[in-house]
CSV table of C-alpha atoms in Angstrom, one decimal:
chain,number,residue,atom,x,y,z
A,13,UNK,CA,-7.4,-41.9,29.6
A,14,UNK,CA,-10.3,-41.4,27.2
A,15,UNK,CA,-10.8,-38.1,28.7
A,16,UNK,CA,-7.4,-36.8,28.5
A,17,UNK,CA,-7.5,-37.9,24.7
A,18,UNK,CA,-11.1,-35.7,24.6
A,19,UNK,CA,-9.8,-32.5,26.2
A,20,UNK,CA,-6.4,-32.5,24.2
A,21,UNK,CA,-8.9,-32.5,21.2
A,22,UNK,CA,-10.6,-29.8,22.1
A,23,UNK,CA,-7.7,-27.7,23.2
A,24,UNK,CA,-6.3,-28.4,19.1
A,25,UNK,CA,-9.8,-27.4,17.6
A,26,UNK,CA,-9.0,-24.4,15.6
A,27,UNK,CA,-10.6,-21.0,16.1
A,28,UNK,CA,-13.1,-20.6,13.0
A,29,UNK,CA,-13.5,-16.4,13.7
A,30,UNK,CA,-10.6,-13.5,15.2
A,31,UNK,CA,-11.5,-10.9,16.8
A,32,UNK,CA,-10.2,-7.3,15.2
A,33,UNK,CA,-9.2,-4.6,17.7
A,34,UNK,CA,-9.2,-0.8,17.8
A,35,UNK,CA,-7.5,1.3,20.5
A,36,UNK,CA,-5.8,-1.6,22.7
A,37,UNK,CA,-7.0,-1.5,26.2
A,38,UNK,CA,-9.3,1.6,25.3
A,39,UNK,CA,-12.2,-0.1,23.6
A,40,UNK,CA,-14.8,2.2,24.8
A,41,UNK,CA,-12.9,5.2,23.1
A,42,UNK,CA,-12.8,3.6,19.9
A,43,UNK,CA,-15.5,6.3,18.9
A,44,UNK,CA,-13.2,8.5,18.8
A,45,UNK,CA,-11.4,7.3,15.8
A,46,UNK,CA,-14.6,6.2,14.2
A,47,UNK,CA,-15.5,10.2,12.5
A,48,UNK,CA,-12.0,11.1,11.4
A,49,UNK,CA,-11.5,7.4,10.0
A,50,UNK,CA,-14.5,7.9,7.9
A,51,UNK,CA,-13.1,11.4,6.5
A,52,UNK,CA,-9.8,10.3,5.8
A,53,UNK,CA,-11.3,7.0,3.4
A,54,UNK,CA,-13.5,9.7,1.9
A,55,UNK,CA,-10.6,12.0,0.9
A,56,UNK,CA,-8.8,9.3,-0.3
A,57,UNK,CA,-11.7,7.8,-2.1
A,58,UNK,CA,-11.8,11.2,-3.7
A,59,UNK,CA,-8.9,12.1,-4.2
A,60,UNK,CA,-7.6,8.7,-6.1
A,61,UNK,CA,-10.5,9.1,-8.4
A,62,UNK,CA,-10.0,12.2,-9.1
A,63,UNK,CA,-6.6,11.7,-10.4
A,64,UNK,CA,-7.8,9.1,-12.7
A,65,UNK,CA,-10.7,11.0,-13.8
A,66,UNK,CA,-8.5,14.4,-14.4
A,67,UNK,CA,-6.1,11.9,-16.5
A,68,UNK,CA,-9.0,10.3,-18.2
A,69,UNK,CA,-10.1,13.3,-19.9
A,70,UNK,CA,-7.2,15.4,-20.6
A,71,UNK,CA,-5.5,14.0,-23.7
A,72,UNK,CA,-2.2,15.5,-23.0
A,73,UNK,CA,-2.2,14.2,-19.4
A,74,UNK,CA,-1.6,10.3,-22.0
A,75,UNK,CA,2.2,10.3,-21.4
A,76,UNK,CA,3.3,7.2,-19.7
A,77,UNK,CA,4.4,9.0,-15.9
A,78,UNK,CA,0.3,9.9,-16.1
A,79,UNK,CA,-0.4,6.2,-16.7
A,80,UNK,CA,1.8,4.9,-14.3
A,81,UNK,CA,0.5,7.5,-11.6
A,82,UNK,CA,-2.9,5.8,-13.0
A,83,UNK,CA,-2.1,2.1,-11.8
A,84,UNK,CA,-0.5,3.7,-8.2
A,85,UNK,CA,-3.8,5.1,-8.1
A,86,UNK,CA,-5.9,2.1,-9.0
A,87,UNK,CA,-3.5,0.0,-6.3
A,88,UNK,CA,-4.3,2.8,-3.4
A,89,UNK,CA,-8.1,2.6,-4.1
A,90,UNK,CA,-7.5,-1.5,-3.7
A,91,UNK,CA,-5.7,-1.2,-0.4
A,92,UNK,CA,-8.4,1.1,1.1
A,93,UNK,CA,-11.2,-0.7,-0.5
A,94,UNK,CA,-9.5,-3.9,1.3
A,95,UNK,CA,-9.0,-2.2,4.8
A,96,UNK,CA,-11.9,0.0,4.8
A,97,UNK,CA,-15.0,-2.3,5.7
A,98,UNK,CA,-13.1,-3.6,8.8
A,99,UNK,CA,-11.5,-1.0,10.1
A,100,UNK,CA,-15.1,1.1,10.1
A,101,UNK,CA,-16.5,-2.1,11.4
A,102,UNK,CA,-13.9,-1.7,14.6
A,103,UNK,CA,-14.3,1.9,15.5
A,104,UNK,CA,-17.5,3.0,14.0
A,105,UNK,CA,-19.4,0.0,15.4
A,106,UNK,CA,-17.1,-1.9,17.9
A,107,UNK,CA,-17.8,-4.9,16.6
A,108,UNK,CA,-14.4,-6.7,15.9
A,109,UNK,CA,-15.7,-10.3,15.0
A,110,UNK,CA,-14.4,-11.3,11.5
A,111,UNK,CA,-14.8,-15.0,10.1
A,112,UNK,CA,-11.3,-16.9,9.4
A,113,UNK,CA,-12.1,-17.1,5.6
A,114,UNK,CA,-12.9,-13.0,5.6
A,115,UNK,CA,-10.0,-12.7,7.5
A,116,UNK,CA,-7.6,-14.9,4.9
A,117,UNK,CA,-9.0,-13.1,1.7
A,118,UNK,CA,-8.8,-9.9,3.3
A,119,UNK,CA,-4.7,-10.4,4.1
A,120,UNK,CA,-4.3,-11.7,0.7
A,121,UNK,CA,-5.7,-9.0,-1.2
A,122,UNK,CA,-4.0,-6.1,1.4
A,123,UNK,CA,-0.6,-7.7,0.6
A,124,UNK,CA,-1.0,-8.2,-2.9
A,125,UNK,CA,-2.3,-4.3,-3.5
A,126,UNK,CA,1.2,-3.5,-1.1
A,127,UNK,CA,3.1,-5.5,-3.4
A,128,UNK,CA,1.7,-4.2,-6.7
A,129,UNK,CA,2.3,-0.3,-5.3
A,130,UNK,CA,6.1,-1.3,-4.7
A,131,UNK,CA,6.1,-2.7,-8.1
A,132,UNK,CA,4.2,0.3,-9.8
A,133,UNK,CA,6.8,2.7,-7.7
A,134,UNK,CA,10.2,0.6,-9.2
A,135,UNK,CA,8.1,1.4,-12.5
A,136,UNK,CA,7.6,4.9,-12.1
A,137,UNK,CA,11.7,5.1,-11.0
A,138,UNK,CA,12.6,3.4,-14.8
A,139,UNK,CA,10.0,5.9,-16.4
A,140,UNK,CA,11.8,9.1,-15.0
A,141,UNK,CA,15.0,7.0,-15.9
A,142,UNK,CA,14.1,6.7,-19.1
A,143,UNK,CA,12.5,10.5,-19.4
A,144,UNK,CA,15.5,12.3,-17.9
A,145,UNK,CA,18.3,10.5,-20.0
A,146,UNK,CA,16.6,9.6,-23.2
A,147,UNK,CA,14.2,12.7,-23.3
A,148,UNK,CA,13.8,12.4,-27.5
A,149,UNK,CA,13.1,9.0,-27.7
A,150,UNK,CA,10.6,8.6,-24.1
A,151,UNK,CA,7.9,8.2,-26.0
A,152,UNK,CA,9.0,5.7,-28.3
A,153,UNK,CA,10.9,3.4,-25.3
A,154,UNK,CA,7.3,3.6,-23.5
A,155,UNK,CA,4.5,3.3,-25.8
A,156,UNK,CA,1.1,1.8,-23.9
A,157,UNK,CA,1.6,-1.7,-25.2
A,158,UNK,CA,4.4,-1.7,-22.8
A,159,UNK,CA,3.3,0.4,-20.2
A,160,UNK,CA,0.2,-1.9,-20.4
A,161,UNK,CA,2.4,-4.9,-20.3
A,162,UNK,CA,4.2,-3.5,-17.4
A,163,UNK,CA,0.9,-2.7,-15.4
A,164,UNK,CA,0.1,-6.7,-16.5
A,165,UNK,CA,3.4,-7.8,-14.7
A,166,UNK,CA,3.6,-5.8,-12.1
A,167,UNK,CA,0.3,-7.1,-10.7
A,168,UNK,CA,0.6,-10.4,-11.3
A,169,UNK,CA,4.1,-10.6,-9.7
A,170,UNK,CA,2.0,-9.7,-6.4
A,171,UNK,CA,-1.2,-12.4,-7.1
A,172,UNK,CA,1.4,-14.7,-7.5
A,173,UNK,CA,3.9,-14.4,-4.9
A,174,UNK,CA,1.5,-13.8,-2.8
A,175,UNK,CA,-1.0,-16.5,-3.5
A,176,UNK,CA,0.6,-19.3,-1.0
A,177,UNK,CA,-0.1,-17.2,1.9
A,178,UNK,CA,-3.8,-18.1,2.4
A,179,UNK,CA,-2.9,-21.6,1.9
A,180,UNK,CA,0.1,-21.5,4.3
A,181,UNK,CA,-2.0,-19.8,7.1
A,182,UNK,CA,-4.7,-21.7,6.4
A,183,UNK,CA,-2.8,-25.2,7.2
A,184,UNK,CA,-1.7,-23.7,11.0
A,185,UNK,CA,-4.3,-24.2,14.0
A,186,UNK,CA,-5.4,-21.6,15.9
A,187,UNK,CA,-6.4,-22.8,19.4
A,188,UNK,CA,-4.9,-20.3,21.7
A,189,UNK,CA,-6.2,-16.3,21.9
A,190,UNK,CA,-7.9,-15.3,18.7
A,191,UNK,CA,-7.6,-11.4,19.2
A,192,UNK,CA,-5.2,-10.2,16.4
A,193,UNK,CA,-3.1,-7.0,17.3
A,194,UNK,CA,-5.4,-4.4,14.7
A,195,UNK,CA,-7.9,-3.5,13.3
A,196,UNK,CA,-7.4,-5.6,9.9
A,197,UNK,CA,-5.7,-8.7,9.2
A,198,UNK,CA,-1.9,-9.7,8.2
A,199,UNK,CA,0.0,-12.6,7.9
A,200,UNK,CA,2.9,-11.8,10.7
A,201,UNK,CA,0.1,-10.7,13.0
A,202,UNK,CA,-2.3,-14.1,12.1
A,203,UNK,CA,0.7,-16.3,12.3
A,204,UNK,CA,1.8,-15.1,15.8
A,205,UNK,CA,-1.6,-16.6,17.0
A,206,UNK,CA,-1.0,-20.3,15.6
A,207,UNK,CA,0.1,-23.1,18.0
A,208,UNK,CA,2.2,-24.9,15.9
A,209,UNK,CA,5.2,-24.8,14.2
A,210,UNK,CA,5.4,-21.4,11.9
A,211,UNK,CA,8.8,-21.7,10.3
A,212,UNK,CA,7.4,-22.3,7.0
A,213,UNK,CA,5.3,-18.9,7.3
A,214,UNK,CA,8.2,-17.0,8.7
A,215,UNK,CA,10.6,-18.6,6.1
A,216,UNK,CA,8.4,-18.2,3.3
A,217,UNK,CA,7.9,-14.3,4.7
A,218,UNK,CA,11.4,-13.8,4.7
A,219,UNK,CA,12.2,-14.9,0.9
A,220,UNK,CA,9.2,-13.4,-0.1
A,221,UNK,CA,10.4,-9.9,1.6
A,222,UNK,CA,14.6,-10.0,0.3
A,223,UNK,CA,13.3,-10.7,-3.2
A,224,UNK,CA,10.3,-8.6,-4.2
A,225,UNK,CA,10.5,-5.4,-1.6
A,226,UNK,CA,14.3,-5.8,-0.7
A,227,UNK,CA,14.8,-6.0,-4.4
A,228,UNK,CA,12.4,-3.2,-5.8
A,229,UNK,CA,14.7,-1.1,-3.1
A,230,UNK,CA,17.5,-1.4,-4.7
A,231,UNK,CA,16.9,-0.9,-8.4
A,232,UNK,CA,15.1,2.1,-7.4
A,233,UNK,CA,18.3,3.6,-6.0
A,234,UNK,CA,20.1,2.0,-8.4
A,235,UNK,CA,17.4,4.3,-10.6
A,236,UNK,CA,18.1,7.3,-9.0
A,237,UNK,CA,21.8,6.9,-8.8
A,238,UNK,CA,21.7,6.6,-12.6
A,239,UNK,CA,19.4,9.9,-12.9
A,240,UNK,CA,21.5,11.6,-10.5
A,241,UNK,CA,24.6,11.1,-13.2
A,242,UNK,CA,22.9,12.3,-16.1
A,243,UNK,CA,21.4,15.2,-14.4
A,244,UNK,CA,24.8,16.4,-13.2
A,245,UNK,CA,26.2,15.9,-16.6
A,246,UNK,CA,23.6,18.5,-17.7
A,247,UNK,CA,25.6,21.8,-18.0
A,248,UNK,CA,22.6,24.5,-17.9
A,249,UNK,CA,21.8,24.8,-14.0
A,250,UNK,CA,18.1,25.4,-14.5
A,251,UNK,CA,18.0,22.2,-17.0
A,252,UNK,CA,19.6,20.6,-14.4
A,253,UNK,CA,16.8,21.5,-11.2
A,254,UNK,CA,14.0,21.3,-13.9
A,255,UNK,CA,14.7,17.5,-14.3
A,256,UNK,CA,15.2,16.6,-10.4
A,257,UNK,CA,12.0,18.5,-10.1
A,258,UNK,CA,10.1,15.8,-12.2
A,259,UNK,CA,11.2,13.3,-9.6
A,260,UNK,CA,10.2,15.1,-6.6
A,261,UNK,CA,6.5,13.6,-6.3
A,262,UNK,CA,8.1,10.4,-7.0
A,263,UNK,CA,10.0,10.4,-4.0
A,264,UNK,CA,7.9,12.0,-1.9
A,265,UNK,CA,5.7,8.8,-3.0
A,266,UNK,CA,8.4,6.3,-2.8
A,267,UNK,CA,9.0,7.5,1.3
A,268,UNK,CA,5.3,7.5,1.5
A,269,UNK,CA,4.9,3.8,1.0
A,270,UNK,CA,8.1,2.4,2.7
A,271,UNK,CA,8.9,4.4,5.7
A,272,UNK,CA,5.8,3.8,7.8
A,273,UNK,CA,6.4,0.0,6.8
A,274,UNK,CA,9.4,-0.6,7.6
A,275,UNK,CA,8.3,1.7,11.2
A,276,UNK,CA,5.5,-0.7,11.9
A,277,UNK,CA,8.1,-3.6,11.4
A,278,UNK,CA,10.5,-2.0,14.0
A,279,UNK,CA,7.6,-1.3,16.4
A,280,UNK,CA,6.5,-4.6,16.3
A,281,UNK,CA,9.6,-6.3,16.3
A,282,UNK,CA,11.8,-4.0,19.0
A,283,UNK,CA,8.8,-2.0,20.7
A,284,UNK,CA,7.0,-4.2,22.8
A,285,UNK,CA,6.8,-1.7,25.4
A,286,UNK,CA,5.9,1.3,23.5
A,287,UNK,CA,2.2,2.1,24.3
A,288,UNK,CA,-0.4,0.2,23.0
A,289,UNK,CA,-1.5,3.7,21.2
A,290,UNK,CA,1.7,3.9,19.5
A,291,UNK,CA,1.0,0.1,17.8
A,292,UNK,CA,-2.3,1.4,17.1
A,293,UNK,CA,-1.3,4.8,15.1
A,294,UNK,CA,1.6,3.2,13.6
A,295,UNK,CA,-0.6,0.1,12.2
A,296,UNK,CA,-3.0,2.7,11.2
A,297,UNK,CA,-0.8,5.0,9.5
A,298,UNK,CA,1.0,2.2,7.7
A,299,UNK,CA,-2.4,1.1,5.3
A,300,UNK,CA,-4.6,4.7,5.6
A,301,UNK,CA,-2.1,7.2,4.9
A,302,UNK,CA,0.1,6.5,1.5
A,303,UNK,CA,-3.3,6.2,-0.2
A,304,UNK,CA,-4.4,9.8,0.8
A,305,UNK,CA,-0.8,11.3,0.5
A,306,UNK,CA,-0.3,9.8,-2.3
A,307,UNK,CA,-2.8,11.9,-4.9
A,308,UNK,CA,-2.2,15.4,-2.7
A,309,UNK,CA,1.6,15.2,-3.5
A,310,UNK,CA,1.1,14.4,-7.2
A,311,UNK,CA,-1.6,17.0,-7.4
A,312,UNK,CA,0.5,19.7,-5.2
A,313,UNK,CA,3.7,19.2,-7.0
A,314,UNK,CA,2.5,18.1,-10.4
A,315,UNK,CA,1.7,21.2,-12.3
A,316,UNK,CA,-0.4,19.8,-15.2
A,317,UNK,CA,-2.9,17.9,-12.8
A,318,UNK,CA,-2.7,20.8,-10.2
A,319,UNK,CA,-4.0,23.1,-13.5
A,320,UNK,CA,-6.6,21.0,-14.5
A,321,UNK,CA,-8.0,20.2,-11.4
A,322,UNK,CA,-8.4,23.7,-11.0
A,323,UNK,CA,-9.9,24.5,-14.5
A,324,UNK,CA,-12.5,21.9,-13.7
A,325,UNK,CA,-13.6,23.3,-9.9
A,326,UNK,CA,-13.7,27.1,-11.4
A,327,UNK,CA,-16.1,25.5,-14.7
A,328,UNK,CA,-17.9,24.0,-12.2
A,329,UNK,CA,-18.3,27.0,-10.0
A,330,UNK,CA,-18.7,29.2,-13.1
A,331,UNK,CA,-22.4,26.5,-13.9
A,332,UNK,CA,-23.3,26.9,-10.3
């Protein structure tokens, strides 16, 4: 009897490390990955900083759409900053051990930089609102008290709805498999490994999900449906495609961030027998990409930082 009590201890003792994972199946090709991994956190590294230093030193780059393209890039630098050490530590040196602590404050930090960049994006949507319909006044509706007060709320919506998560993970035992599906820890993917009851996490992950991103959805179309109806009311055709030209980078950003998460969520809820390599790309794309995309659109499409970028390469060149 004693014995019986002893081993279903053990079997309840909770695993105090995961194990990260690269290419699934394929660990000895995780090299592979390793070189253009490292160039693409580069490029955004300097690409994200480059857009705040370009905005930094041009005075007439201080309108509010420059200072709200400021905090998306300030909340891209944080999501690759967050991912970046583990990831590298997977595929660069295929060693996938992480603590359980390292692994909670990673997932809390990832989410809440995800959380801000939906919030900064439902920002940027009122800002070309308030730009295309009240064009004379934009300045005076969004002076940088408020944009600073937005920037304020906007990231502490996602510390604070996002704060119970290390506490509610942290409650669950973990004392079946400890080898988490990527290369970098998150909640659904943490809490599939628990053996106990999770309805509190997958409850809690369901609220939070309807009422911050389900919600920031929708009053950015309702955004856009608004701007659509002034922008038609605008007789002059060229007035007309200048203004839906001002949102372009906008969308472009706003597809950016939620297309490849709500593909990683159909993949892991309906494509269990996808390949491994497809989970892998998809998990991959989901964190790495919308931080390097995101400063190449605005500085493709964006002629004032496209300009000054260049101004500053060709003075450079011109010292050299």
């Amino acid at each position: 009897m004693m014995s019986s009590i002893t081993s279903s201890n053990e079997t309840l003792v909770s695993h105090q490390t995961f194990v990260l994972i690269g290419i699934p199946g394929m660990q000895e090709k995780n090299s592979w990955v390793a070189f253009p991994l490292l160039v693409l956190y580069a490029l955004t590294l300097l690409g994200n900083i480059t857009i705040l230093y370009v905005i930094k030193i041009d005075p007439s780059l201080h309108e509010p759409m420059y200072f709200f393209l400021c905090l998306l890039a300030c909340s891209d630098l944080g999501l690759s900053i967050s991912t970046m050490p583990t990831m590298l530590q997977v595929y660069w040196f295929d060693s996938g051990e992480i603590p359980f602590n390292a692994c909670i404050t990673q997932m809390f930090f990832l989410h809440s930089f995800q959380w801000a960049e939906s919030g900064i994006l439902v920002a940027m949507a009122f800002d070309r609102l308030i730009a295309i319909s009240e064009p004379l006044r934009y300045r005076l509706l969004l002076p940088n008290t408020v944009i600073a007060k937005i920037g304020i709320a906007v990231f502490s919506r996602a510390f604070c709805v996002i704060f119970p998560i290390p506490f509610i993970i942290k409650r669950l035992p973990f004392c079946r498999s400890n080898v988490l599906s990527h290369s970098y820890c998150l909640h659904p993917d943490a809490m599939k490994l628990a053996c106990a009851d999770t309805r509190v996490n997958v409850l809690y992950g369901l609220i939070l999900v309807m009422c911050t991103l389900g919600l920031d959805v929708v009053i950015i179309l309702v955004s856009y449906v608004l701007i659509l109806k002034t922008v038609l009311s605008i007789a002059s055709r060229e007035e007309c495609l200048k203004a839906l030209n001002t949102c372009v980078s906008h969308i472009c950003a706003i597809l950016i961030f939620y297309v490849p998460m709500i593909g990683v969520s159909v993949v892991h809820r309906y494509g269990k027998h996808l390949s491994p390599i497809v989970h892998m790309l998809m998990a991959n794309i989901y964190v790495a990409v919308p931080p390097l995309l995101n400063p190449v659109v605005y500085s493709v499409k964006t002629q004032q930082i496209r300009q000054r970028i260049c101004n500053i390469l060709k003075l450079r060149k011109s010292r050299a």
